[in-house]
Coordinates of C-alpha atoms in Angstrom, one line a residue:
Chain A
M517 CA 0.0 0.0 0.0
K518 CA 1.3 3.4 -0.9
L519 CA 1.9 6.1 1.8
P520 CA -1.0 8.4 0.8
D521 CA -3.3 5.4 1.0
L522 CA -1.8 4.5 4.4
I523 CA -2.3 8.0 5.6
S524 CA -5.9 8.2 4.4
T525 CA -6.7 4.8 5.9
G526 CA -5.1 5.8 9.2
W527 CA -6.9 9.1 9.2
T528 CA -10.2 7.4 8.6
E529 CA -9.6 5.1 11.6
I530 CA -8.5 7.9 13.9
R531 CA -11.6 9.8 13.1
S532 CA -13.9 6.9 13.6
H533 CA -12.5 6.0 17.0
K534 CA -12.5 9.5 18.5
M535 CA -12.2 8.7 22.2
R536 CA -9.5 6.1 21.7
S537 CA -7.6 8.4 19.4
F538 CA -8.0 11.3 21.8
L539 CA -6.4 9.3 24.7
S540 CA -3.2 8.5 22.7
F541 CA -3.2 12.0 21.3
F542 CA -3.5 13.5 24.8
A543 CA -0.7 11.4 26.2
I544 CA 1.7 12.4 23.5
A545 CA 0.6 16.0 23.7
I546 CA 1.5 16.2 27.4
G547 CA 4.9 14.6 26.8
I548 CA 5.7 16.9 23.9
A549 CA 4.5 20.0 25.9
T550 CA 7.1 19.2 28.5
F551 CA 9.9 18.7 25.9
F552 CA 8.9 21.8 24.0
Y553 CA 8.9 23.9 27.2
T554 CA 12.2 22.5 28.4
L555 CA 13.9 22.8 25.0
S556 CA 12.6 26.3 24.4
V557 CA 13.7 27.6 27.7
L558 CA 17.1 26.0 27.5
S559 CA 17.6 27.0 23.9
Q560 CA 17.0 30.6 25.1
R561 CA 19.4 30.1 28.0
Y562 CA 22.2 28.8 25.7
R563 CA 21.6 31.7 23.3
D564 CA 21.7 34.2 26.2
I565 CA 25.0 32.6 27.4
D566 CA 26.3 32.8 23.9
R567 CA 25.3 36.5 23.5
A568 CA 26.7 37.4 26.9
A569 CA 29.9 35.7 26.0
K570 CA 30.2 37.7 22.8
I571 CA 29.4 41.0 24.5
S572 CA 31.9 40.2 27.3
G573 CA 34.7 39.5 24.8
T574 CA 36.8 36.5 24.1
G575 CA 39.6 35.8 26.5
R576 CA 38.4 38.0 29.3
I577 CA 39.9 38.0 32.8
D578 CA 39.0 40.1 35.8
I579 CA 41.4 40.5 38.7
L580 CA 40.6 42.2 41.9
T581 CA 43.4 43.9 43.7
E582 CA 43.3 45.6 47.1
H583 CA 45.2 48.6 45.8
P584 CA 44.4 51.6 43.7
L585 CA 46.3 51.5 40.4
D586 CA 47.7 54.5 38.6
M587 CA 48.5 55.2 34.9
T588 CA 52.2 54.4 35.3
Q589 CA 51.3 51.0 36.5
Y590 CA 48.8 50.7 33.6
Y591 CA 51.5 51.2 31.0
I592 CA 53.9 48.8 32.8
L593 CA 51.2 46.1 32.8
K594 CA 50.2 46.9 29.2
E595 CA 53.7 46.2 28.1
M596 CA 53.7 42.8 29.8
L597 CA 50.5 41.6 28.2
P598 CA 50.3 39.9 24.8
E599 CA 49.9 42.1 21.8
H600 CA 46.4 43.6 20.9
T601 CA 45.2 42.9 24.5
S602 CA 42.7 45.3 25.9
L603 CA 43.5 46.4 29.4
S604 CA 41.2 48.4 31.6
F605 CA 41.3 49.6 35.3
T606 CA 38.3 50.5 37.3
P607 CA 37.9 51.4 41.0
A608 CA 36.2 48.5 42.7
E609 CA 34.0 50.9 44.9
N610 CA 31.3 53.1 43.7
Y611 CA 30.2 56.2 45.5
F612 CA 26.8 57.8 45.6
D613 CA 26.8 61.4 44.9
S614 CA 24.9 64.3 43.2
F615 CA 25.6 67.1 40.8
L616 CA 24.0 70.5 40.2
Y617 CA 22.5 71.4 36.9
K618 CA 21.2 74.9 36.6
N619 CA 20.7 75.0 40.4
T620 CA 18.8 71.8 40.4
E621 CA 20.4 69.0 42.5
I622 CA 20.3 65.7 40.8
G623 CA 21.2 62.5 42.6
G624 CA 20.5 58.8 42.7
F625 CA 23.6 57.7 40.9
T626 CA 27.1 56.3 41.6
Y627 CA 30.1 57.4 39.8
T628 CA 33.4 55.8 38.9
G629 CA 36.4 56.3 36.8
I630 CA 37.0 54.4 33.5
L631 CA 39.5 54.2 30.7
P632 CA 38.7 54.3 27.0
T633 CA 39.3 50.5 27.0
W634 CA 36.4 50.0 29.4
K635 CA 34.0 49.7 26.5
D636 CA 36.0 46.7 25.0
S637 CA 34.0 44.3 27.2
G638 CA 30.4 44.1 28.4
F639 CA 29.5 47.3 26.5
A640 CA 25.9 47.1 25.4
Y641 CA 25.0 50.8 25.2
R642 CA 24.0 53.1 22.4
L643 CA 26.4 56.0 22.7
E644 CA 25.1 59.5 22.1
G645 CA 27.9 62.0 21.9
R646 CA 31.4 60.7 22.4
F647 CA 33.2 58.4 24.7
I648 CA 36.1 59.2 27.0
N649 CA 39.4 59.2 25.0
W650 CA 43.0 58.9 25.9
K651 CA 43.3 62.7 25.7
D652 CA 40.8 63.0 28.5
I653 CA 42.9 60.5 30.5
T654 CA 46.1 62.5 29.9
N655 CA 44.5 65.8 30.6
K656 CA 42.4 64.5 33.5
S657 CA 39.5 66.2 31.8
R658 CA 36.4 67.1 33.7
V659 CA 34.1 65.3 31.4
A660 CA 31.3 62.8 32.2
L661 CA 29.2 60.1 30.6
L662 CA 25.7 59.4 32.0
T663 CA 23.6 56.3 31.7
V664 CA 20.1 56.8 30.3
Y665 CA 17.3 54.3 30.6
P666 CA 14.5 53.7 28.1
H667 CA 10.9 53.8 29.1
E668 CA 9.7 50.3 29.4
K669 CA 7.0 48.4 31.1
Q670 CA 9.3 45.9 32.8
K671 CA 10.7 47.2 36.1
R672 CA 14.5 47.0 36.3
Y673 CA 16.2 46.6 39.6
L674 CA 18.3 49.7 40.1
E675 CA 19.2 51.2 43.3
E676 CA 18.4 54.9 43.2
Y677 CA 19.4 56.2 46.5
T678 CA 18.8 59.9 47.1
W679 CA 18.9 61.9 50.1
N680 CA 18.2 65.5 51.1
R681 CA 21.1 67.3 52.5
E682 CA 20.5 69.1 55.7
D683 CA 21.4 72.4 54.2
S684 CA 19.3 71.9 51.1
Q685 CA 15.8 73.2 50.9
E686 CA 15.0 71.5 47.7
K687 CA 14.5 67.8 47.2
I688 CA 17.2 66.1 45.1
L689 CA 15.8 64.9 41.8
K690 CA 16.4 61.3 40.7
I691 CA 18.7 61.2 37.7
T692 CA 16.7 58.5 35.9
E693 CA 13.6 60.7 36.0
F694 CA 15.6 63.8 35.1
T695 CA 17.4 62.4 32.1
S696 CA 14.2 61.0 30.7
H697 CA 13.0 64.5 30.3
V698 CA 16.1 66.6 29.9
N699 CA 19.0 65.8 27.5
L700 CA 22.1 66.7 29.3
L701 CA 24.5 66.1 26.4
N702 CA 27.1 68.8 26.1
Q703 CA 25.6 70.5 29.2
Q704 CA 27.8 71.6 32.1
I705 CA 27.2 70.3 35.5
L706 CA 28.7 71.1 38.9
F707 CA 30.2 68.0 40.4
N708 CA 32.5 67.9 43.3
N709 CA 32.7 71.6 43.2
E710 CA 34.1 71.5 39.7
I711 CA 32.5 72.0 36.3
F712 CA 32.1 68.9 34.2
T713 CA 30.8 68.6 30.7
V714 CA 28.5 65.8 29.8
I715 CA 30.2 64.5 26.6
G716 CA 28.1 61.4 26.1
L717 CA 25.0 59.6 27.0
L718 CA 25.0 55.8 27.4
H719 CA 21.6 54.6 26.4
S720 CA 21.1 51.4 28.2
P721 CA 19.3 48.6 26.3
E722 CA 15.8 47.5 27.3
I723 CA 15.8 44.8 29.9
K724 CA 14.5 42.3 27.4
N725 CA 17.4 43.1 25.0
D726 CA 20.1 43.3 27.6
F727 CA 22.1 40.2 27.1
R728 CA 25.1 41.1 29.3
F729 CA 26.1 38.9 32.2
P730 CA 24.5 40.1 35.4
Q731 CA 27.9 41.3 36.7
D732 CA 28.3 43.6 33.6
R733 CA 24.9 45.2 34.2
E734 CA 25.0 48.3 36.3
D735 CA 23.2 48.0 39.6
T736 CA 22.7 51.8 40.0
P737 CA 22.4 54.6 37.5
K738 CA 26.0 55.7 36.6
M739 CA 28.1 58.6 35.9
Y740 CA 31.5 57.7 34.3
I741 CA 34.4 60.1 34.4
P742 CA 38.0 59.6 33.2
Y743 CA 40.0 57.2 35.4
T744 CA 42.7 59.8 36.0
T745 CA 40.1 62.4 36.9
Y746 CA 38.6 60.0 39.4
Y747 CA 42.0 59.3 40.8
D748 CA 42.5 63.0 41.1
I749 CA 39.3 63.9 42.9
Q750 CA 39.0 60.8 45.2
P751 CA 41.9 60.9 47.6
S752 CA 40.1 58.5 49.9
W753 CA 40.1 55.8 47.3
R754 CA 43.7 56.6 46.2
D755 CA 44.8 55.9 49.8
N756 CA 43.0 52.7 50.7
S757 CA 40.8 51.3 48.1
S758 CA 40.8 48.5 45.6
S759 CA 40.7 48.2 41.8
T760 CA 39.5 45.8 39.2
I761 CA 41.9 44.9 36.3
R762 CA 40.1 43.8 33.2
I763 CA 42.0 42.1 30.5
V764 CA 40.5 41.0 27.1
T765 CA 43.0 39.2 25.1
G766 CA 40.8 38.5 22.1
S767 CA 41.7 34.8 22.1
E768 CA 41.2 32.0 24.6
S769 CA 44.7 30.7 23.9
T770 CA 46.4 33.8 25.4
T771 CA 44.4 34.1 28.6
R772 CA 46.7 32.0 30.7
A773 CA 49.8 34.0 29.6
A774 CA 47.9 37.3 30.2
A775 CA 46.7 36.2 33.7
S776 CA 50.3 35.1 34.7
A777 CA 51.6 38.4 33.5
A778 CA 49.0 40.3 35.5
V779 CA 49.7 38.2 38.6
G780 CA 53.5 38.7 38.2
F781 CA 52.9 42.4 37.8
L782 CA 50.8 42.7 41.0
R783 CA 53.4 40.8 42.9
S784 CA 56.2 42.9 41.6
Q785 CA 54.3 46.0 42.6
F786 CA 52.8 45.0 45.9
G787 CA 55.0 42.2 47.2
I788 CA 54.9 38.4 47.3
N789 CA 52.0 38.4 49.8
E790 CA 49.8 39.6 47.0
K791 CA 47.6 36.7 46.0
P792 CA 45.4 37.8 43.2
Q793 CA 42.7 35.5 41.9
P794 CA 42.2 35.9 38.2
K795 CA 38.6 35.2 37.3
F796 CA 38.4 33.7 33.8
F797 CA 35.2 34.3 32.0
R798 CA 35.7 31.1 30.1
E799 CA 35.1 29.4 33.4
E800 CA 32.1 31.6 34.1
I801 CA 30.6 30.6 30.7
R802 CA 31.5 27.0 31.4
M803 CA 29.7 27.1 34.8
R804 CA 26.6 28.6 33.2
V805 CA 26.6 26.0 30.4
K806 CA 27.0 23.4 33.1
D807 CA 24.1 24.8 35.1
A808 CA 21.9 24.9 32.0
L809 CA 22.9 21.3 31.2
A810 CA 22.0 20.1 34.7
D811 CA 18.6 21.8 34.3
L812 CA 18.3 20.3 30.9
K813 CA 18.9 16.8 32.3
K814 CA 16.3 17.3 35.1
M815 CA 13.7 18.6 32.7
L816 CA 14.4 16.1 30.0
F817 CA 14.0 13.3 32.6
L818 CA 10.5 14.6 33.4
G819 CA 9.8 14.9 29.6
L820 CA 11.1 11.4 29.1
I821 CA 8.8 10.1 31.9
A822 CA 5.9 11.9 30.3
M823 CA 6.8 10.5 26.8
I824 CA 7.1 7.0 28.2
A825 CA 3.6 7.4 29.8
G826 CA 2.4 8.7 26.4
G827 CA 4.1 5.8 24.6
I828 CA 2.5 3.2 26.9
G829 CA -0.9 4.9 26.2
I830 CA -0.3 4.5 22.5
M831 CA 0.8 0.9 22.9
N832 CA -2.3 0.1 25.0
V833 CA -4.6 1.8 22.6
T834 CA -3.0 0.2 19.6
M835 CA -3.3 -3.2 21.2
A836 CA -7.0 -2.6 21.8
V837 CA -7.4 -1.4 18.3
I838 CA -5.8 -4.5 16.9
F839 CA -8.1 -6.8 19.0
S840 CA -11.1 -4.9 17.7
R841 CA -9.9 -5.0 14.2
T842 CA -8.7 -8.6 13.9
K843 CA -11.4 -9.4 11.4
E844 CA -10.4 -6.3 9.3
I845 CA -6.8 -7.5 9.3
G846 CA -8.0 -10.9 8.0
I847 CA -10.0 -9.3 5.2
R848 CA -7.1 -7.2 4.2
R849 CA -4.8 -10.2 4.2
A850 CA -7.3 -12.2 2.1
L851 CA -7.4 -9.3 -0.4
G852 CA -3.7 -9.5 -0.8
A853 CA -2.2 -7.3 2.0
T854 CA 1.3 -8.5 3.0
K855 CA 2.5 -8.6 6.6
R856 CA 4.5 -5.5 5.9
D857 CA 1.3 -3.7 4.7
I858 CA -0.5 -4.5 7.9
L859 CA 2.6 -3.4 10.0
A860 CA 2.8 -0.2 8.0
Q861 CA -0.9 0.5 8.4
F862 CA -0.8 0.4 12.2
L863 CA 2.5 2.3 12.4
V864 CA 1.4 5.1 10.1
E865 CA -1.9 5.4 12.1
S866 CA 0.0 5.6 15.4
M867 CA 2.5 8.1 13.9
L868 CA -0.3 10.3 12.6
L869 CA -1.7 10.4 16.1
G870 CA 1.8 11.2 17.4
L871 CA 2.1 14.0 14.8
C872 CA -1.2 15.5 15.8
G873 CA -0.2 15.1 19.5
S874 CA 3.1 16.9 18.8
F875 CA 1.3 19.9 17.4
A876 CA -1.1 20.1 20.3
G877 CA 1.8 19.6 22.7
M878 CA 3.8 22.4 21.1
L879 CA 0.9 24.7 21.5
L880 CA 0.5 23.7 25.1
G881 CA 4.3 24.0 25.6
Y882 CA 4.3 27.5 23.9
T883 CA 1.5 28.6 26.2
A884 CA 3.5 27.3 29.2
V885 CA 6.5 29.3 27.9
V886 CA 4.5 32.5 27.6
Y887 CA 2.9 32.2 31.0
M888 CA 5.5 30.4 33.0
A889 CA 9.0 31.1 31.7
A890 CA 11.0 33.7 33.6
D891 CA 12.1 35.6 30.4
A892 CA 9.1 34.9 28.3
S893 CA 9.5 38.2 26.4
Q894 CA 12.9 37.0 25.2
M895 CA 11.7 33.7 23.9
T896 CA 11.9 33.3 20.2
F897 CA 10.6 30.6 17.9
S898 CA 13.3 28.0 17.2
W899 CA 12.7 25.7 14.3
W900 CA 15.1 23.1 15.7
V901 CA 12.9 22.9 18.8
V902 CA 9.8 22.4 16.7
A903 CA 11.6 19.8 14.5
L904 CA 13.0 18.0 17.5
S905 CA 9.5 17.9 19.2
V906 CA 7.9 16.5 16.1
L907 CA 10.7 13.9 15.8
I908 CA 10.4 12.8 19.4
A909 CA 6.6 12.4 19.0
L910 CA 7.1 10.4 15.8
V911 CA 9.8 8.2 17.2
T912 CA 7.8 7.6 20.4
S913 CA 4.6 6.7 18.6
F914 CA 6.6 4.5 16.2
L915 CA 8.5 2.6 18.8
F916 CA 5.5 2.0 21.1
A917 CA 3.2 1.0 18.2
L918 CA 5.9 -1.4 16.8
Y919 CA 5.1 -4.3 19.0
P920 CA 1.3 -4.3 18.7
A921 CA 1.6 -3.6 14.9
W922 CA 4.1 -6.5 14.6
Q923 CA 1.6 -8.7 16.5
A924 CA -1.1 -7.6 14.1
S925 CA 1.0 -8.4 11.0
K926 CA 1.7 -11.9 12.4
L927 CA -1.9 -12.9 12.5
R928 CA -2.7 -15.7 10.1
P929 CA -5.3 -14.6 7.6
V930 CA -7.4 -17.7 8.1
D931 CA -7.5 -17.1 11.9
A932 CA -8.1 -13.4 11.6
L933 CA -11.0 -14.0 9.2
K934 CA -12.8 -16.3 11.7
Y935 CA -12.5 -13.7 14.4
E936 CA -15.8 -12.1 15.4
Chain B
M574 CA -5.5 -26.4 -15.3
V575 CA -6.2 -23.6 -12.9
V576 CA -6.4 -25.8 -9.8
K577 CA -4.6 -29.0 -9.3
C578 CA -4.6 -30.7 -5.8
K579 CA -3.1 -34.0 -4.9
N580 CA -3.9 -35.7 -1.6
L581 CA -4.4 -32.6 0.5
V582 CA -4.5 -33.2 4.2
K583 CA -5.3 -30.7 6.9
I584 CA -5.2 -31.7 10.5
Y585 CA -6.3 -29.4 13.3
R586 CA -4.2 -29.8 16.4
T587 CA -7.1 -30.6 18.8
A588 CA -7.4 -33.4 21.3
D589 CA -8.4 -35.9 18.7
N590 CA -6.3 -34.4 15.9
F591 CA -9.3 -33.6 13.7
R592 CA -8.7 -34.2 10.0
A593 CA -10.6 -31.4 8.2
L594 CA -9.2 -32.5 4.9
D595 CA -8.3 -36.1 4.4
G596 CA -6.6 -36.7 1.1
V597 CA -8.4 -34.4 -1.2
S598 CA -7.4 -34.5 -4.9
L599 CA -9.0 -32.1 -7.3
H600 CA -8.6 -30.8 -10.8
I601 CA -10.4 -27.7 -12.0
K602 CA -10.0 -26.4 -15.6
Q603 CA -9.9 -22.9 -16.8
G604 CA -13.5 -21.6 -17.2
E605 CA -15.2 -24.2 -15.0
F606 CA -17.9 -23.3 -12.5
V607 CA -17.7 -25.9 -9.7
S608 CA -19.8 -26.1 -6.6
V609 CA -18.8 -27.8 -3.4
M610 CA -21.5 -29.3 -1.3
G611 CA -21.6 -31.3 1.9
P612 CA -22.8 -31.2 5.5
S613 CA -21.4 -28.7 8.0
G614 CA -17.9 -29.6 9.2
C615 CA -17.1 -31.8 6.1
G616 CA -14.2 -29.5 5.1
K617 CA -15.7 -27.3 2.4
S618 CA -14.5 -24.1 3.9
T619 CA -11.1 -25.6 4.8
L620 CA -10.7 -26.7 1.2
L621 CA -11.6 -23.2 0.0
N622 CA -9.0 -21.7 2.4
M623 CA -6.3 -24.0 1.0
L624 CA -7.2 -23.1 -2.5
G625 CA -7.3 -19.4 -1.6
L626 CA -3.8 -19.7 0.0
L627 CA -5.3 -18.4 3.3
D628 CA -4.1 -21.6 5.0
E629 CA -1.6 -24.3 4.4
P630 CA -2.1 -28.1 4.2
N631 CA -0.2 -30.5 6.4
Q632 CA 0.3 -32.8 3.5
G633 CA -0.2 -32.9 -0.3
E634 CA 0.4 -30.7 -3.2
Y635 CA -1.5 -27.7 -4.6
F636 CA -0.7 -26.1 -8.0
L637 CA -2.4 -22.9 -8.8
N638 CA -2.2 -22.1 -12.6
G639 CA 0.5 -24.7 -12.7
V640 CA 2.7 -23.1 -10.0
P641 CA 3.4 -25.2 -6.9
T642 CA 2.3 -23.3 -3.8
A643 CA 4.0 -25.4 -1.1
D644 CA 7.2 -23.4 -0.9
M645 CA 5.7 -20.0 -1.4
T646 CA 6.8 -17.4 1.2
D647 CA 4.1 -15.4 3.0
N648 CA 4.8 -12.4 0.7
V649 CA 4.4 -14.5 -2.5
R650 CA 1.2 -16.0 -1.2
S651 CA -0.1 -12.5 -0.5
K652 CA 0.9 -11.4 -4.0
T653 CA -0.7 -14.5 -5.5
R654 CA -3.9 -14.0 -3.6
R655 CA -4.2 -10.4 -4.8
E656 CA -3.3 -11.1 -8.4
N657 CA -4.9 -14.4 -9.1
I658 CA -7.7 -15.0 -6.6
G659 CA -11.0 -13.2 -5.8
F660 CA -12.8 -14.0 -2.6
I661 CA -16.6 -13.7 -2.0
F662 CA -17.6 -14.5 1.6
Q663 CA -21.0 -15.4 3.0
S664 CA -20.9 -12.5 5.4
F665 CA -19.6 -10.1 2.6
N666 CA -16.6 -9.0 4.8
L667 CA -16.8 -5.4 3.6
M668 CA -15.2 -2.5 5.5
P669 CA -18.1 -0.8 7.2
K670 CA -16.4 2.6 7.3
L671 CA -15.4 2.7 3.7
S672 CA -17.7 3.7 0.8
V673 CA -18.8 1.2 -1.8
L674 CA -16.2 2.7 -4.2
E675 CA -13.4 2.4 -1.6
N676 CA -14.4 -1.1 -0.7
I677 CA -14.2 -2.2 -4.4
A678 CA -10.9 -0.3 -4.8
L679 CA -9.3 -1.9 -1.7
P680 CA -7.5 -4.8 -3.3
I681 CA -6.0 -2.5 -6.0
R682 CA -4.5 -0.4 -3.3
Y683 CA -2.1 -3.3 -2.5
T684 CA -0.9 -3.5 -6.1
D685 CA 1.5 -1.2 -8.0
T686 CA -1.4 0.3 -10.0
P687 CA -0.9 4.1 -10.4
R688 CA -3.2 6.0 -7.9
K689 CA -5.0 7.8 -10.7
D690 CA -6.2 4.5 -12.3
I691 CA -7.6 3.0 -9.0
L692 CA -10.9 4.8 -8.6
P693 CA -11.9 4.7 -12.4
R694 CA -11.3 0.9 -12.3
A695 CA -13.4 0.6 -9.1
R696 CA -16.1 2.7 -10.7
E697 CA -16.1 0.5 -13.8
L698 CA -16.6 -2.6 -11.6
A699 CA -19.4 -0.9 -9.6
A700 CA -21.2 -0.2 -12.9
R701 CA -20.7 -3.9 -13.9
V702 CA -22.5 -5.1 -10.8
G703 CA -25.2 -2.4 -11.1
L704 CA -24.2 -0.2 -8.2
E705 CA -23.2 2.9 -10.0
S706 CA -25.6 5.0 -8.1
K707 CA -24.4 3.7 -4.7
I708 CA -20.7 4.3 -4.9
N709 CA -20.7 6.9 -2.2
S710 CA -22.9 4.8 0.2
T711 CA -21.4 2.8 3.0
P712 CA -22.2 -1.0 3.3
L713 CA -24.5 -0.2 6.3
Q714 CA -26.7 1.7 3.9
L715 CA -27.1 -1.2 1.5
S716 CA -29.2 -4.4 1.4
G717 CA -27.6 -7.8 1.7
G718 CA -27.8 -8.4 -2.0
Q719 CA -26.2 -5.1 -2.8
C720 CA -23.4 -5.8 -0.2
Q721 CA -22.7 -9.1 -1.9
R722 CA -22.6 -7.4 -5.3
V723 CA -20.0 -5.0 -3.9
A724 CA -18.1 -8.0 -2.6
C725 CA -18.3 -9.5 -6.2
A726 CA -17.0 -6.3 -7.7
R727 CA -14.2 -6.2 -5.2
A728 CA -13.3 -9.8 -6.0
L729 CA -13.0 -9.0 -9.7
V730 CA -11.2 -5.7 -9.5
N731 CA -7.7 -7.2 -9.9
R732 CA -8.8 -9.4 -12.8
P733 CA -8.2 -12.7 -11.0
S734 CA -8.1 -16.1 -12.8
L735 CA -10.1 -17.8 -10.0
I736 CA -13.1 -16.8 -7.9
L737 CA -13.6 -18.5 -4.6
A738 CA -17.1 -18.0 -3.2
D739 CA -17.9 -19.3 0.3
E740 CA -21.7 -19.6 0.5
P741 CA -22.2 -16.3 -1.4
T742 CA -26.0 -16.6 -1.2
G743 CA -26.1 -18.0 2.4
N744 CA -27.2 -14.7 3.9
L745 CA -29.5 -13.6 1.1
D746 CA -33.2 -13.9 0.2
S747 CA -34.2 -15.9 -2.9
K748 CA -34.4 -12.8 -5.1
A749 CA -31.0 -11.5 -4.1
S750 CA -29.5 -15.1 -4.3
K751 CA -30.7 -15.4 -7.9
D752 CA -29.2 -12.0 -8.7
I753 CA -25.8 -13.1 -7.3
L754 CA -26.0 -16.5 -9.1
D755 CA -26.8 -14.7 -12.4
L756 CA -23.9 -12.5 -11.8
L757 CA -21.5 -15.4 -11.2
L758 CA -22.9 -17.3 -14.2
S759 CA -22.4 -14.3 -16.4
L760 CA -18.8 -14.0 -15.1
N761 CA -18.3 -17.7 -15.8
Q762 CA -19.7 -17.3 -19.3
N763 CA -17.0 -14.7 -19.9
G764 CA -14.4 -17.4 -19.0
M765 CA -13.9 -16.9 -15.2
T766 CA -13.1 -20.0 -13.2
I767 CA -15.4 -20.2 -10.1
I768 CA -15.4 -22.5 -7.1
M769 CA -18.4 -22.0 -4.9
V770 CA -19.3 -23.6 -1.6
T771 CA -23.1 -23.8 -1.2
H772 CA -25.8 -25.6 0.7
D773 CA -28.4 -24.9 -1.8
P774 CA -28.9 -27.8 -4.3
K775 CA -30.8 -25.6 -6.7
I776 CA -27.9 -23.2 -6.9
A777 CA -25.4 -26.0 -7.2
E778 CA -27.3 -27.5 -10.1
S779 CA -26.7 -24.3 -12.1
T780 CA -22.9 -25.0 -12.0
H781 CA -20.9 -27.3 -14.4
R782 CA -19.9 -29.7 -11.7
I783 CA -20.8 -30.5 -8.1
I784 CA -18.1 -31.8 -5.7
R785 CA -19.6 -33.5 -2.7
M786 CA -17.6 -33.8 0.5
K787 CA -18.0 -35.8 3.6
D788 CA -15.6 -36.1 6.6
G789 CA -12.8 -34.3 4.8
K790 CA -13.0 -36.4 1.7
I791 CA -14.5 -36.0 -1.8
V792 CA -17.2 -38.6 -2.2

């Protein structure tokens, strides 16, 4: 019998045994829904890890040191690192502060000093204006960059601490509210009793499009000033604070060499008691993939249980179908159907049910993703998840129908014909 | 010679090893219309099952159209059934969920006939048995006589060389029985070889030859 005939026969049988078909269909649908949900969520997680890894840069190492670092040390370390390596220093602490703009006090942000190389890793902003350049570093320019947030429904967790100074009569405005109404680009602000020019606005991505690793996302609204300026105006930090060294080598193969160079440098600068712990982002990514894989295993196990239950349902129903259709098998065999025709007929019928079940399951799984997944808004349609879900449904219905179908094909025509 | 059997024996593995066929030898020529008669349990249906390759004898030889059937694999037996043998059953054995047309077309679906030729061929057979107007009906909407005509059309659809009819009029009233007999006679006049099991002596008399059986033997 040709495939279209098998499909049409199978379809007729499915329609004429609605309840029986529904039970198999339902069992498969539940299993597929679990698989679809799991695979969709995990596919998204893998993609997020991949995106975050791309944004964070290849061969990234972060090293925390208990000392403030100056530009002389920057150039020494730069010399020790492999060629084309990006090196950036940032103070490890952030301070809350406020600035004055046309006599209005604006607060609710922290500020820190950065180098032009800061944007080589974890930079997900749209820049309006210009970024801090090496000239600003050399001249210790009084320039600033401000983060600006888009209007969005989703609440982002950002600390916006403001306070009213005792001597101030007016309430301090929150910077996120202020910058959403006033464009401060190229405006002058009074900060730390000095005039700073806002040279650039860093438009933060919407939460749903922010694919950075959590540690690369700012936890407070930020003002960035040149590293040297920060060094200049923060004597307290200069005396007893710590820094983060960020190295992006551009290649995984050079990370070890770069880390050893940095560790060697810190020891040469601060003595042999210095025990810096380089944090390799490769490890971070590996850990995240490992976590995702562990979740995948757990969820797939549940999916597998559901599919086995679905498969047993299919097997049971197919067995019942065969008992009730023994006479039909006899007639078909008498009319010239081979064992293989009978086998194919029941397998195709079961796989048709599996196929329908997979579509219903995917719909159910998709609904679960929309209403249950943590980052539902980031979920996208992955064809491979659809293809895999269909494949799992087809394979399950095939495997579990195989034994009953084989039993049916083994029936002797003369015995099957006698069956009433 | 369409059918040639020599010393066919069929033993059912029961407590007393019942011999349903006990050394049956039979020759049926091309174009013959043969009826098989005998009391219930004498082996008529068993003989028909052997001739239709639905069952295998324990002993003896059976040649269909000169071809020995003893060593045929299950696949070859299936192929031989669909190409050379048409079955007509007492209880019609139609598929209740399929239309008349689809029932008639069913045996062709197991052949290599191109799909586009299947339904026209089934329609032609439906016309031949006078059921053109009923092709979209299901067997449940037909009378017994009409069902048996569908079964006849189905038996003929692959142009077999042999028709095996197991009490084809057994479930029919006298009018419908006559219609079916007339149909079989007309097929036979066109050269079809027919072997028919019947209990009705009047119907048997219309055939060329009557084979009487008793206790698994031809008497």
